[in-house]
JSON list of C-alpha atoms in Angstrom, two decimals:
[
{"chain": "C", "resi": 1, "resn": "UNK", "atom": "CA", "xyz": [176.50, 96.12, -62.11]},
{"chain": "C", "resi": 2, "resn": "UNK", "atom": "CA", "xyz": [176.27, 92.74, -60.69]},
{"chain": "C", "resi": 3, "resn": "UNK", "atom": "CA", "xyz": [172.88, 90.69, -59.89]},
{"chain": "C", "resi": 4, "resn": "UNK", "atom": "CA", "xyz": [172.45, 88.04, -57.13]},
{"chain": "C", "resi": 5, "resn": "UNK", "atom": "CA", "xyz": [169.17, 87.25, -55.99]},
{"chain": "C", "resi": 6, "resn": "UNK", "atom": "CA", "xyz": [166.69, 88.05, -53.12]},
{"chain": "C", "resi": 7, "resn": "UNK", "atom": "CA", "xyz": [163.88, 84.92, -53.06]},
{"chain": "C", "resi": 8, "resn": "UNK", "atom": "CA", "xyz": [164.45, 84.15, -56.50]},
{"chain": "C", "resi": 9, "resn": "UNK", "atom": "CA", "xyz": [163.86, 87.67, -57.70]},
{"chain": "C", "resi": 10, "resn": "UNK", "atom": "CA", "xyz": [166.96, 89.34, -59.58]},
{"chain": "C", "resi": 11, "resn": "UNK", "atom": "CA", "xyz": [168.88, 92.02, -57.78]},
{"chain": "C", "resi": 12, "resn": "UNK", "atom": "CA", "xyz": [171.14, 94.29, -59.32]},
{"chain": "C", "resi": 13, "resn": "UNK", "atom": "CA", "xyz": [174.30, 96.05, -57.20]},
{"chain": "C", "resi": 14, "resn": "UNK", "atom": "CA", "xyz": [176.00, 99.39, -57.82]},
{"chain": "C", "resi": 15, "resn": "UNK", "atom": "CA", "xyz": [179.28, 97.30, -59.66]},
{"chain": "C", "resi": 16, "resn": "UNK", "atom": "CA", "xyz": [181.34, 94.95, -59.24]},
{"chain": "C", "resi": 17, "resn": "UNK", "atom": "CA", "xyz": [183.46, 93.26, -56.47]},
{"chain": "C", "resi": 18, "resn": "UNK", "atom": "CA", "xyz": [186.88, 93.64, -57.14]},
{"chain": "C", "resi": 19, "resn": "UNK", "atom": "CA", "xyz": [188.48, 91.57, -59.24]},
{"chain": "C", "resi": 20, "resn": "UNK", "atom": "CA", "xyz": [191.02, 89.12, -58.35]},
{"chain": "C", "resi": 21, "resn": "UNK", "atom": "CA", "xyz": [194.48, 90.42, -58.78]},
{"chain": "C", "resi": 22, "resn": "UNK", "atom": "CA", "xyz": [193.54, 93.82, -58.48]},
{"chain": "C", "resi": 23, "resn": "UNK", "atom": "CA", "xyz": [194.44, 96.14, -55.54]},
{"chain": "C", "resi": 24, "resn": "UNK", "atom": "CA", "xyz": [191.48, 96.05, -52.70]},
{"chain": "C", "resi": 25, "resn": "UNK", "atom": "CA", "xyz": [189.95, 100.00, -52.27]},
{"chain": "C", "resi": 26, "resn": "UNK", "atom": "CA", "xyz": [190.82, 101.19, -49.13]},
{"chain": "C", "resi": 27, "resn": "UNK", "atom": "CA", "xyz": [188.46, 101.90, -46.77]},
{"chain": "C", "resi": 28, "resn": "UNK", "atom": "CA", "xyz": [187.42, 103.82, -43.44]},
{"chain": "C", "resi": 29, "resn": "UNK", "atom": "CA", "xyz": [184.59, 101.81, -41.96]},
{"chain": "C", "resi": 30, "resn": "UNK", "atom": "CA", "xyz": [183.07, 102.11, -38.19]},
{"chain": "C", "resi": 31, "resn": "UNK", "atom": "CA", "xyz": [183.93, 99.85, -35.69]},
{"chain": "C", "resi": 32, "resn": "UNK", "atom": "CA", "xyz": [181.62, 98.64, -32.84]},
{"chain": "C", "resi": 33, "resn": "UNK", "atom": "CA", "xyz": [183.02, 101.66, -30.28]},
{"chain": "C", "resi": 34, "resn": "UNK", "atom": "CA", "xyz": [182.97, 104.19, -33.37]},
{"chain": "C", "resi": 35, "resn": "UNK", "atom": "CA", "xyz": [186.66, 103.74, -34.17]},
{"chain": "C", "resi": 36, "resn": "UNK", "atom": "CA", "xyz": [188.00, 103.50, -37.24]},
{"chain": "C", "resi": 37, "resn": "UNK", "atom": "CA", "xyz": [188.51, 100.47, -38.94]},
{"chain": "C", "resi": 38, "resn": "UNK", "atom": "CA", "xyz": [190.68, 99.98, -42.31]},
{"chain": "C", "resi": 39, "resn": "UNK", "atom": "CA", "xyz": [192.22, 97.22, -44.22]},
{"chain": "C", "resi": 40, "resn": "UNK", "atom": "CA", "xyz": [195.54, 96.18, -42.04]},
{"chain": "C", "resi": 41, "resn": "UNK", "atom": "CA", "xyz": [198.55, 96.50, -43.21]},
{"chain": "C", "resi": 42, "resn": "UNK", "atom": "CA", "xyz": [200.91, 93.58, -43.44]},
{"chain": "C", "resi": 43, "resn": "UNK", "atom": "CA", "xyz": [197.95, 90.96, -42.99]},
{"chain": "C", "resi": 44, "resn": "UNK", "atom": "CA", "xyz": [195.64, 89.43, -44.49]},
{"chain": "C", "resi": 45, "resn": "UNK", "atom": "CA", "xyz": [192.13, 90.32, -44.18]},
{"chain": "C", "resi": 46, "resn": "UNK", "atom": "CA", "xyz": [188.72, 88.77, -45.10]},
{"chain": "C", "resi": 47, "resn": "UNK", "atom": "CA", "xyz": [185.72, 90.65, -45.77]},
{"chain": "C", "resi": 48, "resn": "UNK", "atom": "CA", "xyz": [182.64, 89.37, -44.80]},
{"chain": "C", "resi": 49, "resn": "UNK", "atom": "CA", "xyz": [179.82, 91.56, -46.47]},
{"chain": "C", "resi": 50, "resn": "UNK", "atom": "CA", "xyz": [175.91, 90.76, -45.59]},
{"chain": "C", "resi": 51, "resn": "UNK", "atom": "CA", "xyz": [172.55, 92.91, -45.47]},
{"chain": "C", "resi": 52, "resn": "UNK", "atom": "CA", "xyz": [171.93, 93.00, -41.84]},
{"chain": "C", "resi": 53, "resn": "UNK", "atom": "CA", "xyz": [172.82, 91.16, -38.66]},
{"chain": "C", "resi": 54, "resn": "UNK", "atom": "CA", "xyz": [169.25, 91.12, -37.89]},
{"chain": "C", "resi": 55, "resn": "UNK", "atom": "CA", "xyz": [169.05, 88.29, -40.46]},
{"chain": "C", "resi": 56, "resn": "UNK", "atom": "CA", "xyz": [169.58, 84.08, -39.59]},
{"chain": "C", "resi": 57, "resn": "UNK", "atom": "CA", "xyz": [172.12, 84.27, -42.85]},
{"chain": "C", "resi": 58, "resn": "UNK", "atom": "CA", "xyz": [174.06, 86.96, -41.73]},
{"chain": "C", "resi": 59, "resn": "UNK", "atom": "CA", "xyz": [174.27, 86.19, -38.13]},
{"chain": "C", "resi": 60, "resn": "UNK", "atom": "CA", "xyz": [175.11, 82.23, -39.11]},
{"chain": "C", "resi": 61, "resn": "UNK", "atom": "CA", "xyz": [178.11, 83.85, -41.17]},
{"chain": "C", "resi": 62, "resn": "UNK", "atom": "CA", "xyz": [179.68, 85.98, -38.34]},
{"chain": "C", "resi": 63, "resn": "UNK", "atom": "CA", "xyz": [179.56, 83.10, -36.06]},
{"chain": "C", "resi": 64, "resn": "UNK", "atom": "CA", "xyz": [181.42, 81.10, -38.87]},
{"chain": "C", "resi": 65, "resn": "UNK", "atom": "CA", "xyz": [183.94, 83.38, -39.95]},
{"chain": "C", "resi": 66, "resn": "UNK", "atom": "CA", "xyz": [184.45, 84.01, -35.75]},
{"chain": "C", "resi": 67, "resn": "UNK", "atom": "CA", "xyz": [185.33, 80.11, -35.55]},
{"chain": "C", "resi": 68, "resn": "UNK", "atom": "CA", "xyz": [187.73, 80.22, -38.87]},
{"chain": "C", "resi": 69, "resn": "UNK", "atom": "CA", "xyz": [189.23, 83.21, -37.97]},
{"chain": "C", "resi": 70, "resn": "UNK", "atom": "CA", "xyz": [190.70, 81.45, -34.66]},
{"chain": "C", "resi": 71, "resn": "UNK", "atom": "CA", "xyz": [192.92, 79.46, -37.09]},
{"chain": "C", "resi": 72, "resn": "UNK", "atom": "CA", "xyz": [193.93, 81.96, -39.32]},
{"chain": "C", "resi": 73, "resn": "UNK", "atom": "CA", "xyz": [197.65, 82.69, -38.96]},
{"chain": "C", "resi": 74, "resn": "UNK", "atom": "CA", "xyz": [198.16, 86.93, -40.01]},
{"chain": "C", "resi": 75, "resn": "UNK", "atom": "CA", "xyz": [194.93, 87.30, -40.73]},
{"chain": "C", "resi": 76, "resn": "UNK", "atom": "CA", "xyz": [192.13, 89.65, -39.66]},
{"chain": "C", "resi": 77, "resn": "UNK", "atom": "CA", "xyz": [188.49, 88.85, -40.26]},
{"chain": "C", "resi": 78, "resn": "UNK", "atom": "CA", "xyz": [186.21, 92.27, -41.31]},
{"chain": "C", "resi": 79, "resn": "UNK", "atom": "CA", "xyz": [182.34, 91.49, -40.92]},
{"chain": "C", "resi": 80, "resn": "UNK", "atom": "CA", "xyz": [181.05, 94.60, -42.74]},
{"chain": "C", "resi": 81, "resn": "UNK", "atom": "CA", "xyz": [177.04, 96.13, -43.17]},
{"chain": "C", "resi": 82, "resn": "UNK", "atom": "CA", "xyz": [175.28, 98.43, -42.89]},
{"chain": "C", "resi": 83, "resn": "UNK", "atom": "CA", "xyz": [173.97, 98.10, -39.16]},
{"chain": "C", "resi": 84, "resn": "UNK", "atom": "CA", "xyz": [175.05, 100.57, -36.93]},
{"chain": "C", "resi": 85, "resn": "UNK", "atom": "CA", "xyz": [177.81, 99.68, -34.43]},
{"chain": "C", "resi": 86, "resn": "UNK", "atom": "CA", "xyz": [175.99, 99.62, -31.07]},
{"chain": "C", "resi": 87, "resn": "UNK", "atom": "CA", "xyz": [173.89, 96.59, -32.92]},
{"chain": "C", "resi": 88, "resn": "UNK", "atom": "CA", "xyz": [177.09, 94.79, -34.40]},
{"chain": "C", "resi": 89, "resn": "UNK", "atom": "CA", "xyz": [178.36, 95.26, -30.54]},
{"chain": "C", "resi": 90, "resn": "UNK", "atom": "CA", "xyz": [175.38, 94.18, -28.97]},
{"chain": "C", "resi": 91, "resn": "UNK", "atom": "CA", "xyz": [175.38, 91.06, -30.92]},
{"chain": "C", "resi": 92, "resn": "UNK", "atom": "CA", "xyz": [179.03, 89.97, -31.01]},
{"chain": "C", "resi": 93, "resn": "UNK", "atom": "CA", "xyz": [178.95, 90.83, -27.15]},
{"chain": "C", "resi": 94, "resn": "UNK", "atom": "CA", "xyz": [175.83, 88.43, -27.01]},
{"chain": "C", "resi": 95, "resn": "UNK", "atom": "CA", "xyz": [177.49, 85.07, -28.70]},
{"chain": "C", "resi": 96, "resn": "UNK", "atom": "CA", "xyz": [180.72, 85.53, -27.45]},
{"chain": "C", "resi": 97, "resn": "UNK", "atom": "CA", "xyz": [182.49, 86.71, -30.99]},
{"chain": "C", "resi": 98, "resn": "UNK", "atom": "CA", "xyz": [185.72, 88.21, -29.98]},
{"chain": "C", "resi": 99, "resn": "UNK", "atom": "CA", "xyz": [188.40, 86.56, -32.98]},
{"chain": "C", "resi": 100, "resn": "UNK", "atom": "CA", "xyz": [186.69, 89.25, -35.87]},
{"chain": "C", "resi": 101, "resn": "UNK", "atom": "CA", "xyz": [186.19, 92.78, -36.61]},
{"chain": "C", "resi": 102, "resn": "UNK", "atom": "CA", "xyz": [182.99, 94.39, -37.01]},
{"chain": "C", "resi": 103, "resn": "UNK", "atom": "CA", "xyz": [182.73, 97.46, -39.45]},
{"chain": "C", "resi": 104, "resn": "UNK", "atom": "CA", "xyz": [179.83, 99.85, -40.16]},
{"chain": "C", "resi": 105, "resn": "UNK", "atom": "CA", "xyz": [179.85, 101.45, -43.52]},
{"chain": "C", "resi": 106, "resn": "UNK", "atom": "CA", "xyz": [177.12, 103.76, -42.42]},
{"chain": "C", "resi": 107, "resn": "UNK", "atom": "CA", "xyz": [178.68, 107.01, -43.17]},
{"chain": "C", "resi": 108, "resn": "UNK", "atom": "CA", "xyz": [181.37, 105.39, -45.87]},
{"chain": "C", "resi": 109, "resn": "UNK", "atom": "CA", "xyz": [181.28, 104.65, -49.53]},
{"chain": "C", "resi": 110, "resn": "UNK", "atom": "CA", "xyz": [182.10, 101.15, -48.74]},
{"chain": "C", "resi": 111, "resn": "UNK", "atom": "CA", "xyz": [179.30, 99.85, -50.76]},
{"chain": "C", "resi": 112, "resn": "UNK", "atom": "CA", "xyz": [179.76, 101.65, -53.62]},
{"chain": "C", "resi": 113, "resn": "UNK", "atom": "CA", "xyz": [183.94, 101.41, -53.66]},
{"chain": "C", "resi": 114, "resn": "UNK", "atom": "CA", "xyz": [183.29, 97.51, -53.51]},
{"chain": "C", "resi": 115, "resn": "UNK", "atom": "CA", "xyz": [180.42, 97.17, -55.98]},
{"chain": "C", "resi": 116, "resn": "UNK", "atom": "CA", "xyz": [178.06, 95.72, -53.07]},
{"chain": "C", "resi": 117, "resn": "UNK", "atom": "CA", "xyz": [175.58, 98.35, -52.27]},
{"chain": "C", "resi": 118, "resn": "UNK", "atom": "CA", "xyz": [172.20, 96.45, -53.88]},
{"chain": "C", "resi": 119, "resn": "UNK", "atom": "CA", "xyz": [170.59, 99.23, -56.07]},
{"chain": "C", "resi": 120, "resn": "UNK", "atom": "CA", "xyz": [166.73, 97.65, -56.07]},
{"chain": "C", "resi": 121, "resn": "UNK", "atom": "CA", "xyz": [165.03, 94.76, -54.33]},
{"chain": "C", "resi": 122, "resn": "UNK", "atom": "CA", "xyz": [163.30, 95.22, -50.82]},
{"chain": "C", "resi": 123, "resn": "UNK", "atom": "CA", "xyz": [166.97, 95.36, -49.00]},
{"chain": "C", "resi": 124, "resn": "UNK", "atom": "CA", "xyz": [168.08, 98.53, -51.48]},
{"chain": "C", "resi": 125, "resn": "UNK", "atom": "CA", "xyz": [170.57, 100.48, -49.98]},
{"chain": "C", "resi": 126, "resn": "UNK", "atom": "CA", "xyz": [171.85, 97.48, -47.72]},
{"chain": "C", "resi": 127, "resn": "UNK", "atom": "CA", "xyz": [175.30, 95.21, -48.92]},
{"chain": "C", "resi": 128, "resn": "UNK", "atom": "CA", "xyz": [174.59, 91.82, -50.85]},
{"chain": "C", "resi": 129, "resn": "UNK", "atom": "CA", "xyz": [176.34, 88.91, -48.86]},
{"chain": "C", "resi": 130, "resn": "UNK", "atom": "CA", "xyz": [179.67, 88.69, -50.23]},
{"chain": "C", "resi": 131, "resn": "UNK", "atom": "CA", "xyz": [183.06, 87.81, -49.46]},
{"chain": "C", "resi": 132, "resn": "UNK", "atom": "CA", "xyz": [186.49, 89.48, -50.10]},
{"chain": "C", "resi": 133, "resn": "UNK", "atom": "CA", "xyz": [189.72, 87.97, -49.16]},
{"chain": "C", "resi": 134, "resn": "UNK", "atom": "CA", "xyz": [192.94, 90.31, -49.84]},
{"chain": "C", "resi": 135, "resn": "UNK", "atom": "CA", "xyz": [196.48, 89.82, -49.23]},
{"chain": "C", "resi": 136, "resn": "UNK", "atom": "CA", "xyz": [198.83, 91.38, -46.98]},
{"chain": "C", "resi": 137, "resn": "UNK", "atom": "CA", "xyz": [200.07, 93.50, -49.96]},
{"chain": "C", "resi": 138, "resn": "UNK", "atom": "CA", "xyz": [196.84, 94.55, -50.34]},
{"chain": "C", "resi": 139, "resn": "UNK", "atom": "CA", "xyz": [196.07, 92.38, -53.54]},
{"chain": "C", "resi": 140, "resn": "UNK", "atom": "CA", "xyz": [192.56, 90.36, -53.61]},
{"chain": "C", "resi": 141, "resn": "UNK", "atom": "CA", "xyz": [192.96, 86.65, -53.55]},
{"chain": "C", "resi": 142, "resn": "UNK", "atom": "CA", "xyz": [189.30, 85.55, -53.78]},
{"chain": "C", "resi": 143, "resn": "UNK", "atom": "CA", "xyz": [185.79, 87.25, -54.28]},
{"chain": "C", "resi": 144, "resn": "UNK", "atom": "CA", "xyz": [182.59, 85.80, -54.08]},
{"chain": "C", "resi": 145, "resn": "UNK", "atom": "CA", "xyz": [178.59, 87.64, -54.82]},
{"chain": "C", "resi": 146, "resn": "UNK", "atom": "CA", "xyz": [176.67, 84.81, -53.80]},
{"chain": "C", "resi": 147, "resn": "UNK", "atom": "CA", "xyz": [174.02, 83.80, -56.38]},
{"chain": "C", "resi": 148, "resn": "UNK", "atom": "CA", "xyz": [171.27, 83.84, -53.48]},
{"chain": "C", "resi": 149, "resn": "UNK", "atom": "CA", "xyz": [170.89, 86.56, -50.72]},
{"chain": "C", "resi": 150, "resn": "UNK", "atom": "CA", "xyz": [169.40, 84.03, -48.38]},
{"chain": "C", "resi": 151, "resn": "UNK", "atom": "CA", "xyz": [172.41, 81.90, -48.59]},
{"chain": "C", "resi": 152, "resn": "UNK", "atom": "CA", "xyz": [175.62, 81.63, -46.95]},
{"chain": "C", "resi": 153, "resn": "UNK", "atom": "CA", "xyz": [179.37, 82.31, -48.53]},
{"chain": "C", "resi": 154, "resn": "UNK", "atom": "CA", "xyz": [181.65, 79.69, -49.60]},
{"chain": "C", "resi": 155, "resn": "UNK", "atom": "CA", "xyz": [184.07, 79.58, -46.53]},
{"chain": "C", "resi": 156, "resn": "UNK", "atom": "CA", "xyz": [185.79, 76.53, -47.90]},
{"chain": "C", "resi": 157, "resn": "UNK", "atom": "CA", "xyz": [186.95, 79.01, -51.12]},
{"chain": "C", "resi": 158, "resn": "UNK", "atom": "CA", "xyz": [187.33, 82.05, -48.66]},
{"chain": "C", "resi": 159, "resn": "UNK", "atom": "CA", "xyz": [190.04, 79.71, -46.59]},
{"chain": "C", "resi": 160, "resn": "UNK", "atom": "CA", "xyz": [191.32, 77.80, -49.73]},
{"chain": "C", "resi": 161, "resn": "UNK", "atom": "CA", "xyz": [192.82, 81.63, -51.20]},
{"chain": "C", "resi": 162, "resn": "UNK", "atom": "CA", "xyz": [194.24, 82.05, -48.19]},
{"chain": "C", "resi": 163, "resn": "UNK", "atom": "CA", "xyz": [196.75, 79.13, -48.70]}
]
């Protein structure tokens, strides 16, 4: 298990993120018109994990990772939660976000395969805001549990591993 934190209180996920150097689970999340999304092969991909889009955090981090992603050369940007994908739709439809992904891990193991699904707290059950960054060989180059749910990711790092 790994903790971050929700409002200062401690909050404890189902493992850990993968570890860099290690080989990224695959995955079968659901994409904003129900279609399968997976990690894509022969580019790079970075993982944006948060609770909910609902949230100013988590919505602040999809429009960031949509403006990075626009100057990322092989590289596909995977905003993953829990919502379901008419609301990831509705949103990205709603600010214009059309350089990233959008996955659902509603009916995956997602959470659990990447150590993010939070075990207690209030948001139980949801993803703590992370970020994964693997290779095109499917290798992870960066990973990141923030300390503080209510706080955004380290882009600069996320970028940086993707030298």
């Amino acid at each position: 298990m790994a903790t971050t934190a929700l409002g200062g209180n401690p909050v404890t996920t189902v493992g850990e993120l993968p570890a860099v150097g290690s080989t990224a689970p695959t995955f079968e999340l659901v994409g904003a018109d129900f279609s399968a999304i997976t990690l894509p092969e022969g580019q790079r991909a970075v993982l944006n994990i948060f609770p909910s889009i609902d949230t100013g955090v988590c919505a602040a981090s999809v429009r960031k990772f949509n403006e990075l992603a626009a100057g990322l050369d092989n590289t596909t940007v995977i905003n993953v939660s829990q919502d379901l994908p008419p609301a990831l739709g509705r949103f990205c439809g709603a600010e214009g976000i059309d350089n990233v992904q959008t996955g659902s891990g509603f009916r995956s193991s997602f959470g659990e395969d990447y150590g993010v699904k939070m075990a207690d707290g209030k948001l139980a059950g949801l993803f703590a805001r992370s970020v994964v960054v693997v290779d095109a060989d499917g290798s992870v180059l960066h990973s990141q549990l923030v300390p503080e749910i209510a706080t955004e990711p380290d882009y600069d790092a996320a970028v940086a591993a993707l030298g």
